[in-house]
PDB file of C-alpha atoms in Angstrom:
ATOM      1  CA  MET A   1      89.250 -35.877  70.843  1.00 47.00           C
ATOM      2  CA  ALA A   2      90.532 -38.888  68.204  1.00 49.00           C
ATOM      3  CA  GLU A   3      89.590 -38.670  64.650  1.00 51.00           C
ATOM      4  CA  ASP A   4      87.625 -42.242  65.413  1.00 52.00           C
ATOM      5  CA  GLU A   5      86.511 -41.553  67.860  1.00 56.00           C
ATOM      6  CA  LYS A   6      83.868 -38.786  65.531  1.00 57.00           C
ATOM      7  CA  PRO A   7      80.613 -39.795  64.912  1.00 57.00           C
ATOM      8  CA  GLN A   8      79.508 -40.706  61.405  1.00 63.00           C
ATOM      9  CA  ARG A   9      76.706 -39.378  59.123  1.00 65.00           C
ATOM     10  CA  PRO A  10      74.556 -41.818  57.703  1.00 58.00           C
ATOM     11  CA  PRO A  11      74.659 -42.420  53.969  1.00 58.00           C
ATOM     12  CA  LYS A  12      72.352 -40.972  51.614  1.00 60.00           C
ATOM     13  CA  PRO A  13      69.906 -42.933  50.081  1.00 54.00           C
ATOM     14  CA  ASP A  14      69.690 -43.698  46.744  1.00 56.00           C
ATOM     15  CA  LYS A  15      67.257 -41.197  45.104  1.00 52.00           C
ATOM     16  CA  ALA A  16      66.404 -44.015  42.362  1.00 48.00           C
ATOM     17  CA  ALA A  17      65.739 -47.022  44.719  1.00 48.00           C
ATOM     18  CA  ALA A  18      63.888 -44.023  46.894  1.00 47.00           C
ATOM     19  CA  ALA A  19      61.418 -43.126  44.044  1.00 46.00           C
ATOM     20  CA  GLU A  20      60.727 -47.121  44.220  1.00 50.00           C
ATOM     21  CA  GLY A  21      60.607 -48.127  47.374  1.00 49.00           C
ATOM     22  CA  ASP A  22      58.868 -45.090  49.321  1.00 53.00           C
ATOM     23  CA  LYS A  23      56.892 -42.767  46.478  1.00 53.00           C
ATOM     24  CA  PRO A  24      53.450 -45.263  46.166  1.00 54.00           C
ATOM     25  CA  ALA A  25      52.919 -46.432  42.295  1.00 56.00           C
ATOM     26  CA  LYS A  26      50.626 -43.736  40.394  1.00 60.00           C
ATOM     27  CA  ALA A  27      47.416 -45.386  39.111  1.00 58.00           C
ATOM     28  CA  PRO A  28      47.555 -45.854  35.556  1.00 59.00           C
ATOM     29  CA  ARG A  29      45.475 -43.958  33.285  1.00 65.00           C
ATOM     30  CA  PRO A  30      41.702 -45.182  31.582  1.00 56.00           C
ATOM     31  CA  ASP A  31      42.009 -46.020  27.821  1.00 56.00           C
ATOM     32  CA  LYS A  32      40.091 -44.299  25.771  1.00 55.00           C
ATOM     33  CA  GLY A  33      39.402 -47.150  23.652  1.00 52.00           C
ATOM     34  CA  GLY A  34      36.236 -49.193  25.033  1.00 49.00           C
ATOM     35  CA  PRO A  35      34.742 -50.967  28.241  1.00 50.00           C
ATOM     36  CA  ASP A  36      37.460 -53.682  27.744  1.00 51.00           C
ATOM     37  CA  LYS A  37      40.215 -51.229  29.197  1.00 49.00           C
ATOM     38  CA  GLY A  38      38.369 -49.748  31.652  1.00 49.00           C
ATOM     39  CA  GLY A  39      37.377 -46.299  29.654  1.00 49.00           C
ATOM     40  CA  PRO A  40      34.116 -45.240  29.796  1.00 49.00           C
ATOM     41  CA  ASP A  41      32.236 -45.860  26.623  1.00 51.00           C
ATOM     42  CA  LYS A  42      30.948 -44.387  23.644  1.00 49.00           C
ATOM     43  CA  ALA A  43      28.013 -46.067  23.120  1.00 46.00           C
ATOM     44  CA  ALA A  44      26.558 -45.251  26.231  1.00 46.00           C
ATOM     45  CA  LYS A  45      26.826 -41.063  26.242  1.00 49.00           C
ATOM     46  CA  GLY A  46      25.688 -41.242  22.024  1.00 47.00           C
ATOM     47  CA  GLU A  47      28.816 -41.436  19.812  1.00 49.00           C
ATOM     48  CA  ARG A  48      28.925 -37.804  17.576  1.00 54.00           C
ATOM     49  CA  GLN A  49      26.943 -38.333  14.256  1.00 52.00           C
ATOM     50  CA  ASP A  50      29.787 -38.625  11.118  1.00 52.00           C
ATOM     51  CA  LYS A  51      29.762 -35.606   9.332  1.00 50.00           C
ATOM     52  CA  SER A  52      29.123 -36.988   6.163  1.00 48.00           C
ATOM     53  CA  ALA A  53      25.410 -38.379   7.928  1.00 51.00           C
ATOM     54  CA  LYS A  54      24.446 -34.147   8.801  1.00 54.00           C
ATOM     55  CA  GLY A  55      23.060 -33.623   5.341  1.00 52.00           C
ATOM     56  CA  PRO A  56      24.359 -30.032   3.206  1.00 54.00           C
ATOM     57  CA  LYS A  57      24.847 -27.206   4.775  1.00 58.00           C
ATOM     58  CA  GLY A  58      21.546 -24.919   5.996  1.00 53.00           C
ATOM     59  CA  ALA A  59      19.075 -27.905   5.778  1.00 53.00           C
ATOM     60  CA  PRO A  60      16.963 -28.625   8.867  1.00 52.00           C
ATOM     61  CA  LYS A  61      17.996 -30.494  12.147  1.00 53.00           C
ATOM     62  CA  ASP A  62      15.719 -32.942  12.967  1.00 51.00           C
ATOM     63  CA  GLY A  63      13.049 -31.586  15.492  1.00 48.00           C
ATOM     64  CA  LYS A  64      13.980 -27.874  15.133  1.00 52.00           C
ATOM     65  CA  GLY A  65      12.598 -27.127  11.070  1.00 51.00           C
ATOM     66  CA  ALA A  66      13.568 -25.342   9.396  1.00 50.00           C
ATOM     67  CA  PRO A  67      16.759 -22.838   9.753  1.00 49.00           C
ATOM     68  CA  ARG A  68      15.690 -19.047  10.345  1.00 53.00           C
ATOM     69  CA  ASP A  69      16.966 -16.488   8.157  1.00 50.00           C
ATOM     70  CA  LYS A  70      19.828 -14.229   8.363  1.00 50.00           C
ATOM     71  CA  GLY A  71      17.960 -11.127   7.519  1.00 49.00           C
ATOM     72  CA  LYS A  72      15.826 -10.180  11.400  1.00 52.00           C
ATOM     73  CA  GLY A  73      12.519  -8.949  10.316  1.00 53.00           C
ATOM     74  CA  ALA A  74      12.365  -9.575   6.976  1.00 52.00           C
ATOM     75  CA  PRO A  75       8.828  -8.319   4.601  1.00 54.00           C
ATOM     76  CA  LYS A  76       6.846 -10.919   3.730  1.00 56.00           C
ATOM     77  CA  PRO A  77       5.293 -11.077  -0.163  1.00 55.00           C
ATOM     78  CA  ALA A  78       2.512  -9.462  -0.517  1.00 50.00           C
ATOM     79  CA  GLU A  79       0.017 -12.122  -1.345  1.00 55.00           C
ATOM     80  CA  LYS A  80      -1.847 -10.997  -4.858  1.00 52.00           C
ATOM     81  CA  VAL A  81      -5.681 -11.190  -4.539  1.00 48.00           C
ATOM     82  CA  ALA A  82      -7.778 -12.534  -7.511  1.00 53.00           C
ATOM     83  CA  ARG A  83     -10.173  -9.743  -8.909  1.00 60.00           C
ATOM     84  CA  ALA A  84     -13.384 -11.218  -9.759  1.00 65.00           C
ATOM     85  CA  PRO A  85     -13.464 -11.170 -14.214  1.00 70.00           C
ATOM     86  CA  ARG A  86     -16.617  -9.355 -14.810  1.00 74.00           C
ATOM     87  CA  PRO A  87     -19.175 -11.234 -17.209  1.00 78.00           C
ATOM     88  CA  LYS A  88     -18.621 -11.183 -20.145  1.00 79.00           C
ATOM     89  CA  GLY A  89     -20.423  -8.580 -22.236  1.00 77.00           C
ATOM     90  CA  TYR A  90     -20.893  -6.408 -19.134  1.00 84.00           C
ATOM     91  CA  LYS A  91     -21.573  -2.783 -19.899  1.00 88.00           C
ATOM     92  CA  PRO A  92     -21.888   0.042 -17.662  1.00 91.00           C
ATOM     93  CA  ARG A  93     -25.099   1.087 -17.157  1.00 92.00           C
ATOM     94  CA  MET A  94     -25.068   5.250 -18.155  1.00 93.00           C
ATOM     95  CA  LYS A  95     -22.668   3.701 -20.904  1.00 93.00           C
ATOM     96  CA  THR A  96     -25.600   1.605 -22.126  1.00 94.00           C
ATOM     97  CA  HIS A  97     -28.237   4.834 -21.221  1.00 95.00           C
ATOM     98  CA  TYR A  98     -25.668   6.961 -23.012  1.00 94.00           C
ATOM     99  CA  GLU A  99     -25.469   5.333 -26.194  1.00 93.00           C
ATOM    100  CA  ALA A 100     -29.519   4.278 -26.567  1.00 94.00           C
ATOM    101  CA  VAL A 101     -30.894   7.913 -25.131  1.00 94.00           C
ATOM    102  CA  VAL A 102     -28.396  10.473 -24.927  1.00 94.00           C
ATOM    103  CA  ARG A 103     -27.336   9.923 -28.966  1.00 94.00           C
ATOM    104  CA  GLU A 104     -30.773  10.513 -30.588  1.00 94.00           C
ATOM    105  CA  GLU A 105     -31.375  13.316 -27.797  1.00 93.00           C
ATOM    106  CA  MET A 106     -28.630  15.227 -28.951  1.00 93.00           C
ATOM    107  CA  THR A 107     -29.035  15.088 -32.300  1.00 94.00           C
ATOM    108  CA  LYS A 108     -32.721  15.718 -32.710  1.00 93.00           C
ATOM    109  CA  GLN A 109     -31.699  19.177 -30.361  1.00 92.00           C
ATOM    110  CA  PHE A 110     -28.648  20.061 -32.520  1.00 92.00           C
ATOM    111  CA  GLY A 111     -28.563  18.411 -35.547  1.00 91.00           C
ATOM    112  CA  TYR A 112     -25.705  16.395 -36.489  1.00 91.00           C
ATOM    113  CA  LYS A 113     -25.210  14.627 -39.497  1.00 91.00           C
ATOM    114  CA  ASN A 114     -21.482  13.135 -38.725  1.00 90.00           C
ATOM    115  CA  ALA A 115     -22.180   9.996 -35.613  1.00 89.00           C
ATOM    116  CA  MET A 116     -18.823  12.038 -34.588  1.00 91.00           C
ATOM    117  CA  GLN A 117     -20.219  15.241 -34.290  1.00 92.00           C
ATOM    118  CA  ILE A 118     -22.091  13.817 -30.442  1.00 94.00           C
ATOM    119  CA  PRO A 119     -20.634  14.991 -27.718  1.00 94.00           C
ATOM    120  CA  ARG A 120     -19.193  12.771 -25.211  1.00 94.00           C
ATOM    121  CA  LEU A 121     -17.493  11.956 -21.266  1.00 95.00           C
ATOM    122  CA  GLU A 122     -13.615  11.956 -21.899  1.00 95.00           C
ATOM    123  CA  LYS A 123     -13.005  11.420 -18.865  1.00 95.00           C
ATOM    124  CA  ILE A 124     -13.128  12.712 -15.008  1.00 95.00           C
ATOM    125  CA  VAL A 125     -10.959  13.933 -13.206  1.00 95.00           C
ATOM    126  CA  LEU A 126     -11.597  13.790  -9.292  1.00 94.00           C
ATOM    127  CA  ASN A 127      -8.755  16.428  -7.453  1.00 93.00           C
ATOM    128  CA  MET A 128      -8.012  16.660  -3.490  1.00 89.00           C
ATOM    129  CA  GLY A 129      -5.597  19.123  -1.705  1.00 84.00           C
ATOM    130  CA  VAL A 130      -4.405  18.595   1.838  1.00 83.00           C
ATOM    131  CA  GLY A 131      -2.981  21.969   3.575  1.00 75.00           C
ATOM    132  CA  GLU A 132      -2.810  20.626   6.222  1.00 72.00           C
ATOM    133  CA  ALA A 133      -0.074  18.562   4.898  1.00 67.00           C
ATOM    134  CA  VAL A 134       3.051  20.947   5.357  1.00 69.00           C
ATOM    135  CA  ASN A 135       2.635  19.862   8.879  1.00 71.00           C
ATOM    136  CA  ASP A 136       1.881  16.019   9.043  1.00 73.00           C
ATOM    137  CA  ARG A 137       3.216  13.788   6.233  1.00 74.00           C
ATOM    138  CA  LYS A 138       0.907  11.142   7.038  1.00 81.00           C
ATOM    139  CA  LYS A 139      -2.797  13.091   5.677  1.00 83.00           C
ATOM    140  CA  VAL A 140      -1.715  13.197   2.377  1.00 86.00           C
ATOM    141  CA  ASP A 141      -1.643   9.173   2.491  1.00 87.00           C
ATOM    142  CA  SER A 142      -4.776   8.814   4.933  1.00 86.00           C
ATOM    143  CA  ALA A 143      -6.298  11.297   1.516  1.00 87.00           C
ATOM    144  CA  ALA A 144      -5.311   9.004  -1.049  1.00 89.00           C
ATOM    145  CA  LYS A 145      -6.089   5.806   0.595  1.00 90.00           C
ATOM    146  CA  ASP A 146     -10.031   6.902   0.722  1.00 89.00           C
ATOM    147  CA  LEU A 147      -9.758   9.176  -3.086  1.00 91.00           C
ATOM    148  CA  ALA A 148      -8.552   4.973  -3.698  1.00 92.00           C
ATOM    149  CA  MET A 149     -11.721   3.681  -2.356  1.00 91.00           C
ATOM    150  CA  ILE A 150     -13.192   6.213  -4.068  1.00 92.00           C
ATOM    151  CA  ALA A 151     -12.026   5.867  -7.516  1.00 91.00           C
ATOM    152  CA  GLY A 152     -11.158   2.355  -7.843  1.00 89.00           C
ATOM    153  CA  GLN A 153      -7.534   2.594  -8.813  1.00 90.00           C
ATOM    154  CA  LYS A 154      -4.772   4.294  -7.360  1.00 92.00           C
ATOM    155  CA  PRO A 155      -4.120   7.907  -7.311  1.00 92.00           C
ATOM    156  CA  VAL A 156      -1.518  10.348  -7.774  1.00 92.00           C
ATOM    157  CA  ILE A 157      -0.134  11.526  -4.899  1.00 89.00           C
ATOM    158  CA  THR A 158       0.607  16.185  -5.917  1.00 87.00           C
ATOM    159  CA  ARG A 159       3.814  17.978  -5.025  1.00 87.00           C
ATOM    160  CA  ALA A 160       3.908  22.237  -4.491  1.00 84.00           C
ATOM    161  CA  ARG A 161       5.676  23.613  -7.534  1.00 83.00           C
ATOM    162  CA  LYS A 162       7.097  26.264  -5.632  1.00 83.00           C
ATOM    163  CA  SER A 163       8.195  27.765  -2.421  1.00 84.00           C
ATOM    164  CA  ILE A 164       6.075  30.178  -0.365  1.00 79.00           C
ATOM    165  CA  ALA A 165       7.406  30.970   2.618  1.00 82.00           C
ATOM    166  CA  VAL A 166       3.731  32.398   4.238  1.00 76.00           C
ATOM    167  CA  TYR A 167       2.455  29.167   3.931  1.00 75.00           C
ATOM    168  CA  LYS A 168       5.983  27.135   4.867  1.00 77.00           C
ATOM    169  CA  LEU A 169       5.821  25.139   1.069  1.00 76.00           C
ATOM    170  CA  ARG A 170       8.559  24.025   0.291  1.00 82.00           C
ATOM    171  CA  ASP A 171       9.132  22.862  -3.999  1.00 83.00           C
ATOM    172  CA  GLY A 172       8.400  19.395  -4.429  1.00 81.00           C
ATOM    173  CA  MET A 173       6.470  18.840  -0.635  1.00 79.00           C
ATOM    174  CA  ALA A 174       3.027  16.575  -0.955  1.00 81.00           C
ATOM    175  CA  ILE A 175      -0.470  18.270  -1.046  1.00 83.00           C
ATOM    176  CA  GLY A 176      -2.865  16.087  -2.336  1.00 86.00           C
ATOM    177  CA  ALA A 177      -3.814  13.450  -4.033  1.00 91.00           C
ATOM    178  CA  LYS A 178      -5.209  13.453  -8.115  1.00 93.00           C
ATOM    179  CA  VAL A 179      -7.122  10.559  -9.968  1.00 94.00           C
ATOM    180  CA  THR A 180      -8.318  10.833 -13.554  1.00 95.00           C
ATOM    181  CA  LEU A 181     -10.914   7.942 -14.756  1.00 95.00           C
ATOM    182  CA  ARG A 182     -11.988   7.234 -18.233  1.00 94.00           C
ATOM    183  CA  GLY A 183     -13.803   4.252 -19.629  1.00 92.00           C
ATOM    184  CA  ASP A 184     -15.595   1.467 -18.135  1.00 92.00           C
ATOM    185  CA  ARG A 185     -14.488   2.745 -14.874  1.00 93.00           C
ATOM    186  CA  MET A 186     -15.170   7.162 -15.599  1.00 94.00           C
ATOM    187  CA  TYR A 187     -19.526   6.091 -16.259  1.00 95.00           C
ATOM    188  CA  GLU A 188     -19.612   4.065 -12.935  1.00 94.00           C
ATOM    189  CA  PHE A 189     -18.487   6.620 -11.193  1.00 94.00           C
ATOM    190  CA  VAL A 190     -20.965   9.103 -12.667  1.00 94.00           C
ATOM    191  CA  ASP A 191     -23.610   6.568 -11.745  1.00 94.00           C
ATOM    192  CA  ARG A 192     -22.824   6.196  -7.736  1.00 93.00           C
ATOM    193  CA  LEU A 193     -22.182  10.482  -8.116  1.00 94.00           C
ATOM    194  CA  VAL A 194     -25.135  11.270  -9.449  1.00 94.00           C
ATOM    195  CA  THR A 195     -27.789   8.618  -7.687  1.00 93.00           C
ATOM    196  CA  ILE A 196     -25.987   8.816  -4.118  1.00 93.00           C
ATOM    197  CA  ALA A 197     -23.915  11.119  -3.538  1.00 93.00           C
ATOM    198  CA  LEU A 198     -25.214  14.318  -5.025  1.00 92.00           C
ATOM    199  CA  PRO A 199     -28.117  13.354  -2.356  1.00 91.00           C
ATOM    200  CA  ARG A 200     -26.329  13.000   0.543  1.00 91.00           C
ATOM    201  CA  VAL A 201     -24.905  16.522   0.337  1.00 91.00           C
ATOM    202  CA  LYS A 202     -26.260  18.079   3.024  1.00 88.00           C
ATOM    203  CA  ASP A 203     -28.909  21.686   1.833  1.00 88.00           C
ATOM    204  CA  PHE A 204     -28.744  20.424  -1.604  1.00 90.00           C
ATOM    205  CA  ARG A 205     -29.774  23.191  -3.813  1.00 89.00           C
ATOM    206  CA  GLY A 206     -28.173  21.635  -7.892  1.00 91.00           C
ATOM    207  CA  LEU A 207     -25.568  22.016  -9.432  1.00 92.00           C
ATOM    208  CA  ASN A 208     -24.196  25.464 -10.945  1.00 91.00           C
ATOM    209  CA  PRO A 209     -25.358  25.526 -14.965  1.00 90.00           C
ATOM    210  CA  LYS A 210     -22.371  28.281 -15.236  1.00 90.00           C
ATOM    211  CA  SER A 211     -19.733  26.203 -13.951  1.00 92.00           C
ATOM    212  CA  PHE A 212     -18.435  25.864 -17.070  1.00 93.00           C
ATOM    213  CA  ASP A 213     -14.864  27.156 -18.800  1.00 90.00           C
ATOM    214  CA  GLY A 214     -16.337  27.707 -22.037  1.00 88.00           C
ATOM    215  CA  ARG A 215     -14.525  24.815 -23.708  1.00 89.00           C
ATOM    216  CA  GLY A 216     -16.816  22.165 -23.413  1.00 90.00           C
ATOM    217  CA  ASN A 217     -16.299  20.972 -19.186  1.00 94.00           C
ATOM    218  CA  PHE A 218     -17.427  21.163 -15.786  1.00 95.00           C
ATOM    219  CA  ALA A 219     -16.525  21.744 -12.484  1.00 94.00           C
ATOM    220  CA  LEU A 220     -17.983  20.507  -9.748  1.00 92.00           C
ATOM    221  CA  VAL A 221     -17.144  21.475  -5.549  1.00 92.00           C
ATOM    222  CA  LEU A 222     -17.998  18.585  -2.922  1.00 91.00           C
ATOM    223  CA  LYS A 223     -16.866  20.270   0.766  1.00 90.00           C
ATOM    224  CA  GLU A 224     -16.827  16.512   2.361  1.00 88.00           C
ATOM    225  CA  TYR A 225     -16.137  13.534   0.410  1.00 87.00           C
ATOM    226  CA  ILE A 226     -17.716  11.407   2.465  1.00 88.00           C
ATOM    227  CA  VAL A 227     -20.989  11.656   1.259  1.00 90.00           C
ATOM    228  CA  PHE A 228     -19.550   9.135  -1.326  1.00 91.00           C
ATOM    229  CA  PRO A 229     -20.331   5.496   0.141  1.00 87.00           C
ATOM    230  CA  GLU A 230     -17.440   3.601   0.147  1.00 89.00           C
ATOM    231  CA  ILE A 231     -16.031   5.759   2.902  1.00 87.00           C
ATOM    232  CA  ASP A 232     -16.122   4.319   6.915  1.00 85.00           C
ATOM    233  CA  TYR A 233     -17.751   7.871   8.023  1.00 82.00           C
ATOM    234  CA  ASP A 234     -16.382   6.365  11.400  1.00 80.00           C
ATOM    235  CA  LEU A 235     -12.783   5.506  11.080  1.00 82.00           C
ATOM    236  CA  VAL A 236     -12.087   8.918   9.143  1.00 81.00           C
ATOM    237  CA  ASP A 237     -10.072  11.240  10.597  1.00 78.00           C
ATOM    238  CA  GLU A 238     -10.733  14.408   8.810  1.00 81.00           C
ATOM    239  CA  VAL A 239     -12.579  15.410   6.497  1.00 84.00           C
ATOM    240  CA  TRP A 240     -11.870  17.623   3.175  1.00 85.00           C
ATOM    241  CA  GLY A 241     -13.258  18.671   0.151  1.00 88.00           C
ATOM    242  CA  MET A 242     -12.616  17.909  -3.692  1.00 91.00           C
ATOM    243  CA  ASP A 243     -12.806  18.810  -6.194  1.00 92.00           C
ATOM    244  CA  VAL A 244     -14.982  16.615  -9.559  1.00 94.00           C
ATOM    245  CA  ILE A 245     -14.026  17.564 -13.266  1.00 94.00           C
ATOM    246  CA  VAL A 246     -16.182  16.492 -16.325  1.00 95.00           C
ATOM    247  CA  CYS A 247     -14.183  16.431 -19.347  1.00 95.00           C
ATOM    248  CA  THR A 248     -15.743  16.057 -22.425  1.00 95.00           C
ATOM    249  CA  THR A 249     -15.340  16.927 -26.195  1.00 94.00           C
ATOM    250  CA  ALA A 250     -18.147  19.533 -26.588  1.00 93.00           C
ATOM    251  CA  GLY A 251     -17.095  22.472 -28.437  1.00 88.00           C
ATOM    252  CA  ASN A 252     -19.162  24.778 -26.012  1.00 91.00           C
ATOM    253  CA  ASP A 253     -21.123  25.246 -23.388  1.00 92.00           C
ATOM    254  CA  ASP A 254     -24.468  24.109 -24.366  1.00 93.00           C
ATOM    255  CA  GLU A 255     -23.050  21.626 -26.107  1.00 93.00           C
ATOM    256  CA  ALA A 256     -21.615  20.391 -22.965  1.00 94.00           C
ATOM    257  CA  ARG A 257     -24.666  21.040 -19.894  1.00 93.00           C
ATOM    258  CA  ALA A 258     -27.459  18.862 -22.572  1.00 94.00           C
ATOM    259  CA  LEU A 259     -24.550  16.315 -21.904  1.00 95.00           C
ATOM    260  CA  LEU A 260     -24.657  16.140 -19.015  1.00 95.00           C
ATOM    261  CA  ARG A 261     -28.102  16.748 -18.251  1.00 94.00           C
ATOM    262  CA  GLY A 262     -28.716  13.079 -20.543  1.00 94.00           C
ATOM    263  CA  PHE A 263     -26.575  11.676 -17.939  1.00 94.00           C
ATOM    264  CA  ASN A 264     -29.258  13.562 -14.767  1.00 93.00           C
ATOM    265  CA  PHE A 265     -27.147  15.470 -13.634  1.00 94.00           C
ATOM    266  CA  PRO A 266     -29.716  17.798 -11.159  1.00 93.00           C
ATOM    267  CA  PHE A 267     -28.476  21.694 -12.600  1.00 93.00           C
ATOM    268  CA  ARG A 268     -30.612  24.085 -10.887  1.00 88.00           C
ATOM    269  CA  THR A 269     -32.798  26.232 -13.183  1.00 79.00           C
TER     270      THR A 269
END
């Protein structure tokens, strides 16, 4: 076949012309400027507030209240309850009885020449031992709480001085509570002990007149501390005994016995 008779291939279209003619033109992107250029209206969706209008960091937001504290479960400070002040010139009934009656009777009985020689109450120590605290530490806290209600002041937790393997006792383990009363609280406790607590003791026959140590101190044991009116029996989990030690300034047992009889202590005859 001759060269003139060969079929000729169609010419390739220009790429630039094909791009302009064949392909559809892209739609222009909407301008973000505003409604005039076809873009979305920021005012309709709500523009972001200016950072300067938010206020200082940590300030409460509108409608959300105050900011939360970072520490979760932080204990709130305990509110202090103001005690009612005592009336002016207040004096316990037993203290007035001692100054008006007991001092004169003891002066006539023992013939004191100086007013400072007359015996008087020095302090009262309340002790409560909790042997079950070896297995349960919470029982000491319960006993201390009840002792605080009886005494009117916070007791001290007593701890073991040495370890005893037989009783599973370790050195420093909490085993009880004690409290020392002086002044007006001491006289108020004597009043409640003599007039309310001792008459409520089951099968009470009187106090032992020989429970003195030879130096004017008297000790008595209550098998159940629930005889005091401050204790609600329905709220008590377990009942323990309580020791009451009355310390005086008397030089011998006879003077101390006469002093306590002046406070109406019911001794056996």
